[in-house]
């Protein structure tokens, strides 16, 4: 019969081995990187479009004032 500490060691070793052997964590990191990249592209796009819209609104406002 195994000693209680030996059983605990075996269970702990098995649990840690299961965690280290999983591939789920790698795909989660890849998804996080992909989401971060998409967010950066979206922020840049919104910034550029926002600047263009601001210029267009200023142009429209100045033409309305002149009329």
JSON list of N, CA and C in Angstrom, two decimals:
[
{"chain": "A", "resi": 1, "resn": "UNK", "atom": "N", "xyz": [0.84, -1.18, 0.00]},
{"chain": "A", "resi": 1, "resn": "UNK", "atom": "CA", "xyz": [0.00, 0.00, 0.00]},
{"chain": "A", "resi": 1, "resn": "UNK", "atom": "C", "xyz": [0.88, 1.24, 0.00]},
{"chain": "A", "resi": 2, "resn": "UNK", "atom": "N", "xyz": [0.46, 2.25, -0.78]},
{"chain": "A", "resi": 2, "resn": "UNK", "atom": "CA", "xyz": [1.23, 3.49, -0.89]},
{"chain": "A", "resi": 2, "resn": "UNK", "atom": "C", "xyz": [1.08, 4.34, 0.36]},
{"chain": "A", "resi": 3, "resn": "UNK", "atom": "N", "xyz": [2.12, 5.07, 0.64]},
{"chain": "A", "resi": 3, "resn": "UNK", "atom": "CA", "xyz": [2.07, 6.03, 1.73]},
{"chain": "A", "resi": 3, "resn": "UNK", "atom": "C", "xyz": [1.23, 7.22, 1.28]},
{"chain": "A", "resi": 4, "resn": "UNK", "atom": "N", "xyz": [0.56, 7.94, 2.20]},
{"chain": "A", "resi": 4, "resn": "UNK", "atom": "CA", "xyz": [-0.27, 9.09, 1.81]},
{"chain": "A", "resi": 4, "resn": "UNK", "atom": "C", "xyz": [0.50, 10.17, 1.05]},
{"chain": "A", "resi": 5, "resn": "UNK", "atom": "N", "xyz": [1.75, 10.43, 1.47]},
{"chain": "A", "resi": 5, "resn": "UNK", "atom": "CA", "xyz": [2.54, 11.45, 0.78]},
{"chain": "A", "resi": 5, "resn": "UNK", "atom": "C", "xyz": [2.90, 11.00, -0.63]},
{"chain": "A", "resi": 6, "resn": "UNK", "atom": "N", "xyz": [3.12, 9.74, -0.83]},
{"chain": "A", "resi": 6, "resn": "UNK", "atom": "CA", "xyz": [3.44, 9.21, -2.15]},
{"chain": "A", "resi": 6, "resn": "UNK", "atom": "C", "xyz": [2.22, 9.35, -3.06]},
{"chain": "A", "resi": 7, "resn": "UNK", "atom": "N", "xyz": [1.04, 9.05, -2.55]},
{"chain": "A", "resi": 7, "resn": "UNK", "atom": "CA", "xyz": [-0.19, 9.20, -3.34]},
{"chain": "A", "resi": 7, "resn": "UNK", "atom": "C", "xyz": [-0.40, 10.66, -3.73]},
{"chain": "A", "resi": 8, "resn": "UNK", "atom": "N", "xyz": [-0.17, 11.57, -2.77]},
{"chain": "A", "resi": 8, "resn": "UNK", "atom": "CA", "xyz": [-0.32, 12.99, -3.05]},
{"chain": "A", "resi": 8, "resn": "UNK", "atom": "C", "xyz": [0.68, 13.42, -4.13]},
{"chain": "A", "resi": 9, "resn": "UNK", "atom": "N", "xyz": [1.91, 12.93, -4.03]},
{"chain": "A", "resi": 9, "resn": "UNK", "atom": "CA", "xyz": [2.92, 13.26, -5.03]},
{"chain": "A", "resi": 9, "resn": "UNK", "atom": "C", "xyz": [2.51, 12.77, -6.41]},
{"chain": "A", "resi": 10, "resn": "UNK", "atom": "N", "xyz": [2.01, 11.54, -6.48]},
{"chain": "A", "resi": 10, "resn": "UNK", "atom": "CA", "xyz": [1.61, 10.97, -7.76]},
{"chain": "A", "resi": 10, "resn": "UNK", "atom": "C", "xyz": [0.44, 11.76, -8.35]},
{"chain": "A", "resi": 11, "resn": "UNK", "atom": "N", "xyz": [-0.54, 12.10, -7.51]},
{"chain": "A", "resi": 11, "resn": "UNK", "atom": "CA", "xyz": [-1.69, 12.87, -8.00]},
{"chain": "A", "resi": 11, "resn": "UNK", "atom": "C", "xyz": [-1.26, 14.26, -8.48]},
{"chain": "A", "resi": 12, "resn": "UNK", "atom": "N", "xyz": [-0.39, 14.91, -7.70]},
{"chain": "A", "resi": 12, "resn": "UNK", "atom": "CA", "xyz": [0.09, 16.23, -8.07]},
{"chain": "A", "resi": 12, "resn": "UNK", "atom": "C", "xyz": [0.90, 16.17, -9.36]},
{"chain": "A", "resi": 13, "resn": "UNK", "atom": "N", "xyz": [1.76, 15.19, -9.45]},
{"chain": "A", "resi": 13, "resn": "UNK", "atom": "CA", "xyz": [2.60, 15.02, -10.65]},
{"chain": "A", "resi": 13, "resn": "UNK", "atom": "C", "xyz": [1.73, 14.78, -11.88]},
{"chain": "A", "resi": 14, "resn": "UNK", "atom": "N", "xyz": [0.69, 13.98, -11.74]},
{"chain": "A", "resi": 14, "resn": "UNK", "atom": "CA", "xyz": [-0.21, 13.69, -12.84]},
{"chain": "A", "resi": 14, "resn": "UNK", "atom": "C", "xyz": [-0.97, 14.95, -13.26]},
{"chain": "A", "resi": 15, "resn": "UNK", "atom": "N", "xyz": [-1.45, 15.71, -12.28]},
{"chain": "A", "resi": 15, "resn": "UNK", "atom": "CA", "xyz": [-2.20, 16.94, -12.58]},
{"chain": "A", "resi": 15, "resn": "UNK", "atom": "C", "xyz": [-1.31, 17.95, -13.29]},
{"chain": "A", "resi": 16, "resn": "UNK", "atom": "N", "xyz": [-0.09, 18.13, -12.81]},
{"chain": "A", "resi": 16, "resn": "UNK", "atom": "CA", "xyz": [0.83, 19.08, -13.43]},
{"chain": "A", "resi": 16, "resn": "UNK", "atom": "C", "xyz": [1.19, 18.62, -14.84]},
{"chain": "A", "resi": 17, "resn": "UNK", "atom": "N", "xyz": [1.40, 17.33, -15.00]},
{"chain": "A", "resi": 17, "resn": "UNK", "atom": "CA", "xyz": [1.70, 16.80, -16.33]},
{"chain": "A", "resi": 17, "resn": "UNK", "atom": "C", "xyz": [0.55, 17.01, -17.30]},
{"chain": "A", "resi": 18, "resn": "UNK", "atom": "N", "xyz": [-0.67, 16.86, -16.82]},
{"chain": "A", "resi": 18, "resn": "UNK", "atom": "CA", "xyz": [-1.84, 17.11, -17.67]},
{"chain": "A", "resi": 18, "resn": "UNK", "atom": "C", "xyz": [-1.90, 18.57, -18.09]},
{"chain": "A", "resi": 19, "resn": "UNK", "atom": "N", "xyz": [-1.63, 19.48, -17.15]},
{"chain": "A", "resi": 19, "resn": "UNK", "atom": "CA", "xyz": [-1.67, 20.91, -17.47]},
{"chain": "A", "resi": 19, "resn": "UNK", "atom": "C", "xyz": [-0.59, 21.29, -18.48]},
{"chain": "A", "resi": 20, "resn": "UNK", "atom": "N", "xyz": [0.61, 20.76, -18.30]},
{"chain": "A", "resi": 20, "resn": "UNK", "atom": "CA", "xyz": [1.71, 21.11, -19.19]},
{"chain": "A", "resi": 20, "resn": "UNK", "atom": "C", "xyz": [1.57, 20.46, -20.56]},
{"chain": "A", "resi": 21, "resn": "UNK", "atom": "N", "xyz": [0.87, 19.36, -20.62]},
{"chain": "A", "resi": 21, "resn": "UNK", "atom": "CA", "xyz": [0.73, 18.66, -21.88]},
{"chain": "A", "resi": 21, "resn": "UNK", "atom": "C", "xyz": [-0.40, 19.17, -22.75]},
{"chain": "A", "resi": 22, "resn": "UNK", "atom": "N", "xyz": [-1.24, 20.04, -22.23]},
{"chain": "A", "resi": 22, "resn": "UNK", "atom": "CA", "xyz": [-2.37, 20.56, -23.00]},
{"chain": "A", "resi": 22, "resn": "UNK", "atom": "C", "xyz": [-1.90, 21.53, -24.07]},
{"chain": "A", "resi": 23, "resn": "UNK", "atom": "N", "xyz": [-2.63, 21.57, -25.16]},
{"chain": "A", "resi": 23, "resn": "UNK", "atom": "CA", "xyz": [-2.35, 22.52, -26.23]},
{"chain": "A", "resi": 23, "resn": "UNK", "atom": "C", "xyz": [-3.38, 23.64, -26.25]},
{"chain": "A", "resi": 24, "resn": "UNK", "atom": "N", "xyz": [-4.35, 23.62, -25.35]},
{"chain": "A", "resi": 24, "resn": "UNK", "atom": "CA", "xyz": [-5.40, 24.63, -25.34]},
{"chain": "A", "resi": 24, "resn": "UNK", "atom": "C", "xyz": [-4.84, 26.01, -25.04]},
{"chain": "A", "resi": 25, "resn": "UNK", "atom": "N", "xyz": [-3.86, 26.09, -24.18]},
{"chain": "A", "resi": 25, "resn": "UNK", "atom": "CA", "xyz": [-3.30, 27.38, -23.80]},
{"chain": "A", "resi": 25, "resn": "UNK", "atom": "C", "xyz": [-2.65, 28.09, -24.97]},
{"chain": "A", "resi": 26, "resn": "UNK", "atom": "N", "xyz": [-2.00, 27.35, -25.83]},
{"chain": "A", "resi": 26, "resn": "UNK", "atom": "CA", "xyz": [-1.33, 27.96, -26.97]},
{"chain": "A", "resi": 26, "resn": "UNK", "atom": "C", "xyz": [-2.36, 28.59, -27.91]},
{"chain": "A", "resi": 27, "resn": "UNK", "atom": "N", "xyz": [-3.45, 27.93, -28.15]},
{"chain": "A", "resi": 27, "resn": "UNK", "atom": "CA", "xyz": [-4.44, 28.50, -29.06]},
{"chain": "A", "resi": 27, "resn": "UNK", "atom": "C", "xyz": [-5.11, 29.72, -28.43]},
{"chain": "A", "resi": 28, "resn": "UNK", "atom": "N", "xyz": [-5.27, 29.73, -27.11]},
{"chain": "A", "resi": 28, "resn": "UNK", "atom": "CA", "xyz": [-5.85, 30.89, -26.44]},
{"chain": "A", "resi": 28, "resn": "UNK", "atom": "C", "xyz": [-4.94, 32.11, -26.58]},
{"chain": "A", "resi": 29, "resn": "UNK", "atom": "N", "xyz": [-3.63, 31.89, -26.48]},
{"chain": "A", "resi": 29, "resn": "UNK", "atom": "CA", "xyz": [-2.68, 32.99, -26.65]},
{"chain": "A", "resi": 29, "resn": "UNK", "atom": "C", "xyz": [-2.74, 33.50, -28.09]},
{"chain": "A", "resi": 30, "resn": "UNK", "atom": "N", "xyz": [-2.85, 32.60, -29.04]},
{"chain": "A", "resi": 30, "resn": "UNK", "atom": "CA", "xyz": [-2.95, 33.01, -30.43]},
{"chain": "A", "resi": 30, "resn": "UNK", "atom": "C", "xyz": [-4.20, 33.85, -30.67]},
{"chain": "A", "resi": 31, "resn": "UNK", "atom": "N", "xyz": [-5.32, 33.43, -30.09]},
{"chain": "A", "resi": 31, "resn": "UNK", "atom": "CA", "xyz": [-6.55, 34.21, -30.22]},
{"chain": "A", "resi": 31, "resn": "UNK", "atom": "C", "xyz": [-6.40, 35.59, -29.59]},
{"chain": "A", "resi": 32, "resn": "UNK", "atom": "N", "xyz": [-5.75, 35.67, -28.45]},
{"chain": "A", "resi": 32, "resn": "UNK", "atom": "CA", "xyz": [-5.55, 36.96, -27.78]},
{"chain": "A", "resi": 32, "resn": "UNK", "atom": "C", "xyz": [-4.69, 37.88, -28.64]},
{"chain": "A", "resi": 33, "resn": "UNK", "atom": "N", "xyz": [-3.64, 37.34, -29.25]},
{"chain": "A", "resi": 33, "resn": "UNK", "atom": "CA", "xyz": [-2.79, 38.15, -30.13]},
{"chain": "A", "resi": 33, "resn": "UNK", "atom": "C", "xyz": [-3.57, 38.62, -31.36]},
{"chain": "A", "resi": 34, "resn": "UNK", "atom": "N", "xyz": [-4.39, 37.76, -31.90]},
{"chain": "A", "resi": 34, "resn": "UNK", "atom": "CA", "xyz": [-5.20, 38.11, -33.06]},
{"chain": "A", "resi": 34, "resn": "UNK", "atom": "C", "xyz": [-6.19, 39.22, -32.72]},
{"chain": "A", "resi": 35, "resn": "UNK", "atom": "N", "xyz": [-6.83, 39.12, -31.58]},
{"chain": "A", "resi": 35, "resn": "UNK", "atom": "CA", "xyz": [-7.77, 40.15, -31.14]},
{"chain": "A", "resi": 35, "resn": "UNK", "atom": "C", "xyz": [-7.05, 41.48, -30.91]},
{"chain": "A", "resi": 36, "resn": "UNK", "atom": "N", "xyz": [-5.87, 41.43, -30.32]},
{"chain": "A", "resi": 36, "resn": "UNK", "atom": "CA", "xyz": [-5.09, 42.66, -30.10]},
{"chain": "A", "resi": 36, "resn": "UNK", "atom": "C", "xyz": [-4.72, 43.31, -31.42]},
{"chain": "A", "resi": 37, "resn": "UNK", "atom": "N", "xyz": [-4.33, 42.52, -32.41]},
{"chain": "A", "resi": 37, "resn": "UNK", "atom": "CA", "xyz": [-3.98, 43.06, -33.71]},
{"chain": "A", "resi": 37, "resn": "UNK", "atom": "C", "xyz": [-5.19, 43.69, -34.39]},
{"chain": "A", "resi": 38, "resn": "UNK", "atom": "N", "xyz": [-6.33, 43.02, -34.34]},
{"chain": "A", "resi": 38, "resn": "UNK", "atom": "CA", "xyz": [-7.56, 43.56, -34.93]},
{"chain": "A", "resi": 38, "resn": "UNK", "atom": "C", "xyz": [-7.94, 44.87, -34.23]},
{"chain": "A", "resi": 39, "resn": "UNK", "atom": "N", "xyz": [-7.80, 44.92, -32.92]},
{"chain": "A", "resi": 39, "resn": "UNK", "atom": "CA", "xyz": [-8.13, 46.14, -32.18]},
{"chain": "A", "resi": 39, "resn": "UNK", "atom": "C", "xyz": [-7.23, 47.29, -32.59]},
{"chain": "A", "resi": 40, "resn": "UNK", "atom": "N", "xyz": [-5.94, 47.02, -32.78]},
{"chain": "A", "resi": 40, "resn": "UNK", "atom": "CA", "xyz": [-5.02, 48.07, -33.20]},
{"chain": "A", "resi": 40, "resn": "UNK", "atom": "C", "xyz": [-5.37, 48.59, -34.58]},
{"chain": "A", "resi": 41, "resn": "UNK", "atom": "N", "xyz": [-5.70, 47.70, -35.50]},
{"chain": "A", "resi": 41, "resn": "UNK", "atom": "CA", "xyz": [-6.08, 48.11, -36.85]},
{"chain": "A", "resi": 41, "resn": "UNK", "atom": "C", "xyz": [-7.36, 48.93, -36.80]},
{"chain": "A", "resi": 42, "resn": "UNK", "atom": "N", "xyz": [-8.32, 48.51, -35.99]},
{"chain": "A", "resi": 42, "resn": "UNK", "atom": "CA", "xyz": [-9.59, 49.25, -35.87]},
{"chain": "A", "resi": 42, "resn": "UNK", "atom": "C", "xyz": [-9.35, 50.64, -35.30]},
{"chain": "A", "resi": 43, "resn": "UNK", "atom": "N", "xyz": [-8.50, 50.77, -34.32]},
{"chain": "A", "resi": 43, "resn": "UNK", "atom": "CA", "xyz": [-8.21, 52.08, -33.72]},
{"chain": "A", "resi": 43, "resn": "UNK", "atom": "C", "xyz": [-7.56, 53.00, -34.75]},
{"chain": "A", "resi": 44, "resn": "UNK", "atom": "N", "xyz": [-6.62, 52.49, -35.51]},
{"chain": "A", "resi": 44, "resn": "UNK", "atom": "CA", "xyz": [-5.96, 53.30, -36.55]},
{"chain": "A", "resi": 44, "resn": "UNK", "atom": "C", "xyz": [-6.98, 53.72, -37.60]},
{"chain": "A", "resi": 45, "resn": "UNK", "atom": "N", "xyz": [-7.84, 52.80, -38.02]},
{"chain": "A", "resi": 45, "resn": "UNK", "atom": "CA", "xyz": [-8.84, 53.11, -39.04]},
{"chain": "A", "resi": 45, "resn": "UNK", "atom": "C", "xyz": [-9.82, 54.17, -38.55]},
{"chain": "A", "resi": 46, "resn": "UNK", "atom": "N", "xyz": [-10.28, 54.02, -37.33]},
{"chain": "A", "resi": 46, "resn": "UNK", "atom": "CA", "xyz": [-11.22, 55.00, -36.77]},
{"chain": "A", "resi": 46, "resn": "UNK", "atom": "C", "xyz": [-10.55, 56.37, -36.63]},
{"chain": "A", "resi": 47, "resn": "UNK", "atom": "N", "xyz": [-9.30, 56.39, -36.25]},
{"chain": "A", "resi": 47, "resn": "UNK", "atom": "CA", "xyz": [-8.58, 57.65, -36.12]},
{"chain": "A", "resi": 47, "resn": "UNK", "atom": "C", "xyz": [-8.44, 58.35, -37.47]},
{"chain": "A", "resi": 48, "resn": "UNK", "atom": "N", "xyz": [-8.07, 57.58, -38.50]},
{"chain": "A", "resi": 48, "resn": "UNK", "atom": "CA", "xyz": [-7.92, 58.18, -39.83]},
{"chain": "A", "resi": 48, "resn": "UNK", "atom": "C", "xyz": [-9.26, 58.65, -40.39]},
{"chain": "A", "resi": 49, "resn": "UNK", "atom": "N", "xyz": [-10.28, 57.84, -40.26]},
{"chain": "A", "resi": 49, "resn": "UNK", "atom": "CA", "xyz": [-11.61, 58.22, -40.76]},
{"chain": "A", "resi": 49, "resn": "UNK", "atom": "C", "xyz": [-12.14, 59.40, -39.95]},
{"chain": "A", "resi": 50, "resn": "UNK", "atom": "N", "xyz": [-11.90, 59.40, -38.66]},
{"chain": "A", "resi": 50, "resn": "UNK", "atom": "CA", "xyz": [-12.35, 60.51, -37.82]},
{"chain": "A", "resi": 50, "resn": "UNK", "atom": "C", "xyz": [-11.71, 61.83, -38.23]},
{"chain": "A", "resi": 51, "resn": "UNK", "atom": "N", "xyz": [-10.42, 61.79, -38.55]},
{"chain": "A", "resi": 51, "resn": "UNK", "atom": "CA", "xyz": [-9.73, 63.01, -39.00]},
{"chain": "A", "resi": 51, "resn": "UNK", "atom": "C", "xyz": [-10.30, 63.49, -40.33]},
{"chain": "A", "resi": 52, "resn": "UNK", "atom": "N", "xyz": [-10.55, 62.56, -41.23]},
{"chain": "A", "resi": 52, "resn": "UNK", "atom": "CA", "xyz": [-11.11, 62.93, -42.53]},
{"chain": "A", "resi": 52, "resn": "UNK", "atom": "C", "xyz": [-12.51, 63.51, -42.37]},
{"chain": "A", "resi": 53, "resn": "UNK", "atom": "N", "xyz": [-13.32, 62.90, -41.51]},
{"chain": "A", "resi": 53, "resn": "UNK", "atom": "CA", "xyz": [-14.66, 63.43, -41.27]},
{"chain": "A", "resi": 53, "resn": "UNK", "atom": "C", "xyz": [-14.62, 64.80, -40.61]},
{"chain": "A", "resi": 54, "resn": "UNK", "atom": "N", "xyz": [-13.70, 65.00, -39.71]},
{"chain": "A", "resi": 54, "resn": "UNK", "atom": "CA", "xyz": [-13.57, 66.30, -39.04]},
{"chain": "A", "resi": 54, "resn": "UNK", "atom": "C", "xyz": [-13.24, 67.38, -40.07]},
{"chain": "A", "resi": 55, "resn": "UNK", "atom": "N", "xyz": [-12.32, 67.07, -40.97]},
{"chain": "A", "resi": 55, "resn": "UNK", "atom": "CA", "xyz": [-11.98, 68.03, -42.02]},
{"chain": "A", "resi": 55, "resn": "UNK", "atom": "C", "xyz": [-13.19, 68.31, -42.92]},
{"chain": "A", "resi": 56, "resn": "UNK", "atom": "N", "xyz": [-13.94, 67.29, -43.26]},
{"chain": "A", "resi": 56, "resn": "UNK", "atom": "CA", "xyz": [-15.12, 67.46, -44.12]},
{"chain": "A", "resi": 56, "resn": "UNK", "atom": "C", "xyz": [-16.18, 68.31, -43.42]},
{"chain": "A", "resi": 57, "resn": "UNK", "atom": "N", "xyz": [-16.42, 68.06, -42.13]},
{"chain": "A", "resi": 57, "resn": "UNK", "atom": "CA", "xyz": [-17.39, 68.86, -41.39]},
{"chain": "A", "resi": 57, "resn": "UNK", "atom": "C", "xyz": [-16.96, 70.32, -41.30]},
{"chain": "A", "resi": 58, "resn": "UNK", "atom": "N", "xyz": [-15.66, 70.57, -41.11]},
{"chain": "A", "resi": 58, "resn": "UNK", "atom": "CA", "xyz": [-15.15, 71.94, -41.08]},
{"chain": "A", "resi": 58, "resn": "UNK", "atom": "C", "xyz": [-15.38, 72.62, -42.43]},
{"chain": "A", "resi": 59, "resn": "UNK", "atom": "N", "xyz": [-15.14, 71.88, -43.51]},
{"chain": "A", "resi": 59, "resn": "UNK", "atom": "CA", "xyz": [-15.35, 72.42, -44.85]},
{"chain": "A", "resi": 59, "resn": "UNK", "atom": "C", "xyz": [-16.83, 72.77, -45.08]},
{"chain": "A", "resi": 60, "resn": "UNK", "atom": "N", "xyz": [-17.72, 71.87, -44.65]},
{"chain": "A", "resi": 60, "resn": "UNK", "atom": "CA", "xyz": [-19.16, 72.11, -44.80]},
{"chain": "A", "resi": 60, "resn": "UNK", "atom": "C", "xyz": [-19.59, 73.31, -43.95]},
{"chain": "A", "resi": 61, "resn": "UNK", "atom": "N", "xyz": [-19.08, 73.38, -42.73]},
{"chain": "A", "resi": 61, "resn": "UNK", "atom": "CA", "xyz": [-19.45, 74.48, -41.83]},
{"chain": "A", "resi": 61, "resn": "UNK", "atom": "C", "xyz": [-18.99, 75.81, -42.39]},
{"chain": "A", "resi": 62, "resn": "UNK", "atom": "N", "xyz": [-17.80, 75.86, -42.96]},
{"chain": "A", "resi": 62, "resn": "UNK", "atom": "CA", "xyz": [-17.32, 77.13, -43.51]},
{"chain": "A", "resi": 62, "resn": "UNK", "atom": "C", "xyz": [-18.10, 77.52, -44.77]},
{"chain": "A", "resi": 63, "resn": "UNK", "atom": "N", "xyz": [-18.55, 76.54, -45.56]},
{"chain": "A", "resi": 63, "resn": "UNK", "atom": "CA", "xyz": [-19.36, 76.87, -46.75]},
{"chain": "A", "resi": 63, "resn": "UNK", "atom": "C", "xyz": [-20.75, 77.33, -46.35]},
{"chain": "A", "resi": 64, "resn": "UNK", "atom": "N", "xyz": [-21.29, 76.83, -45.27]},
{"chain": "A", "resi": 64, "resn": "UNK", "atom": "CA", "xyz": [-22.61, 77.26, -44.79]},
{"chain": "A", "resi": 64, "resn": "UNK", "atom": "C", "xyz": [-22.53, 78.69, -44.26]},
{"chain": "A", "resi": 65, "resn": "UNK", "atom": "N", "xyz": [-21.44, 79.02, -43.56]},
{"chain": "A", "resi": 65, "resn": "UNK", "atom": "CA", "xyz": [-21.28, 80.35, -43.00]},
{"chain": "A", "resi": 65, "resn": "UNK", "atom": "C", "xyz": [-21.14, 81.37, -44.13]},
{"chain": "A", "resi": 66, "resn": "UNK", "atom": "N", "xyz": [-20.45, 81.03, -45.21]},
{"chain": "A", "resi": 66, "resn": "UNK", "atom": "CA", "xyz": [-20.25, 81.93, -46.34]},
{"chain": "A", "resi": 66, "resn": "UNK", "atom": "C", "xyz": [-21.57, 82.18, -47.07]},
{"chain": "A", "resi": 67, "resn": "UNK", "atom": "N", "xyz": [-22.48, 81.23, -47.10]},
{"chain": "A", "resi": 67, "resn": "UNK", "atom": "CA", "xyz": [-23.73, 81.35, -47.86]},
{"chain": "A", "resi": 67, "resn": "UNK", "atom": "C", "xyz": [-24.72, 82.22, -47.20]}
]
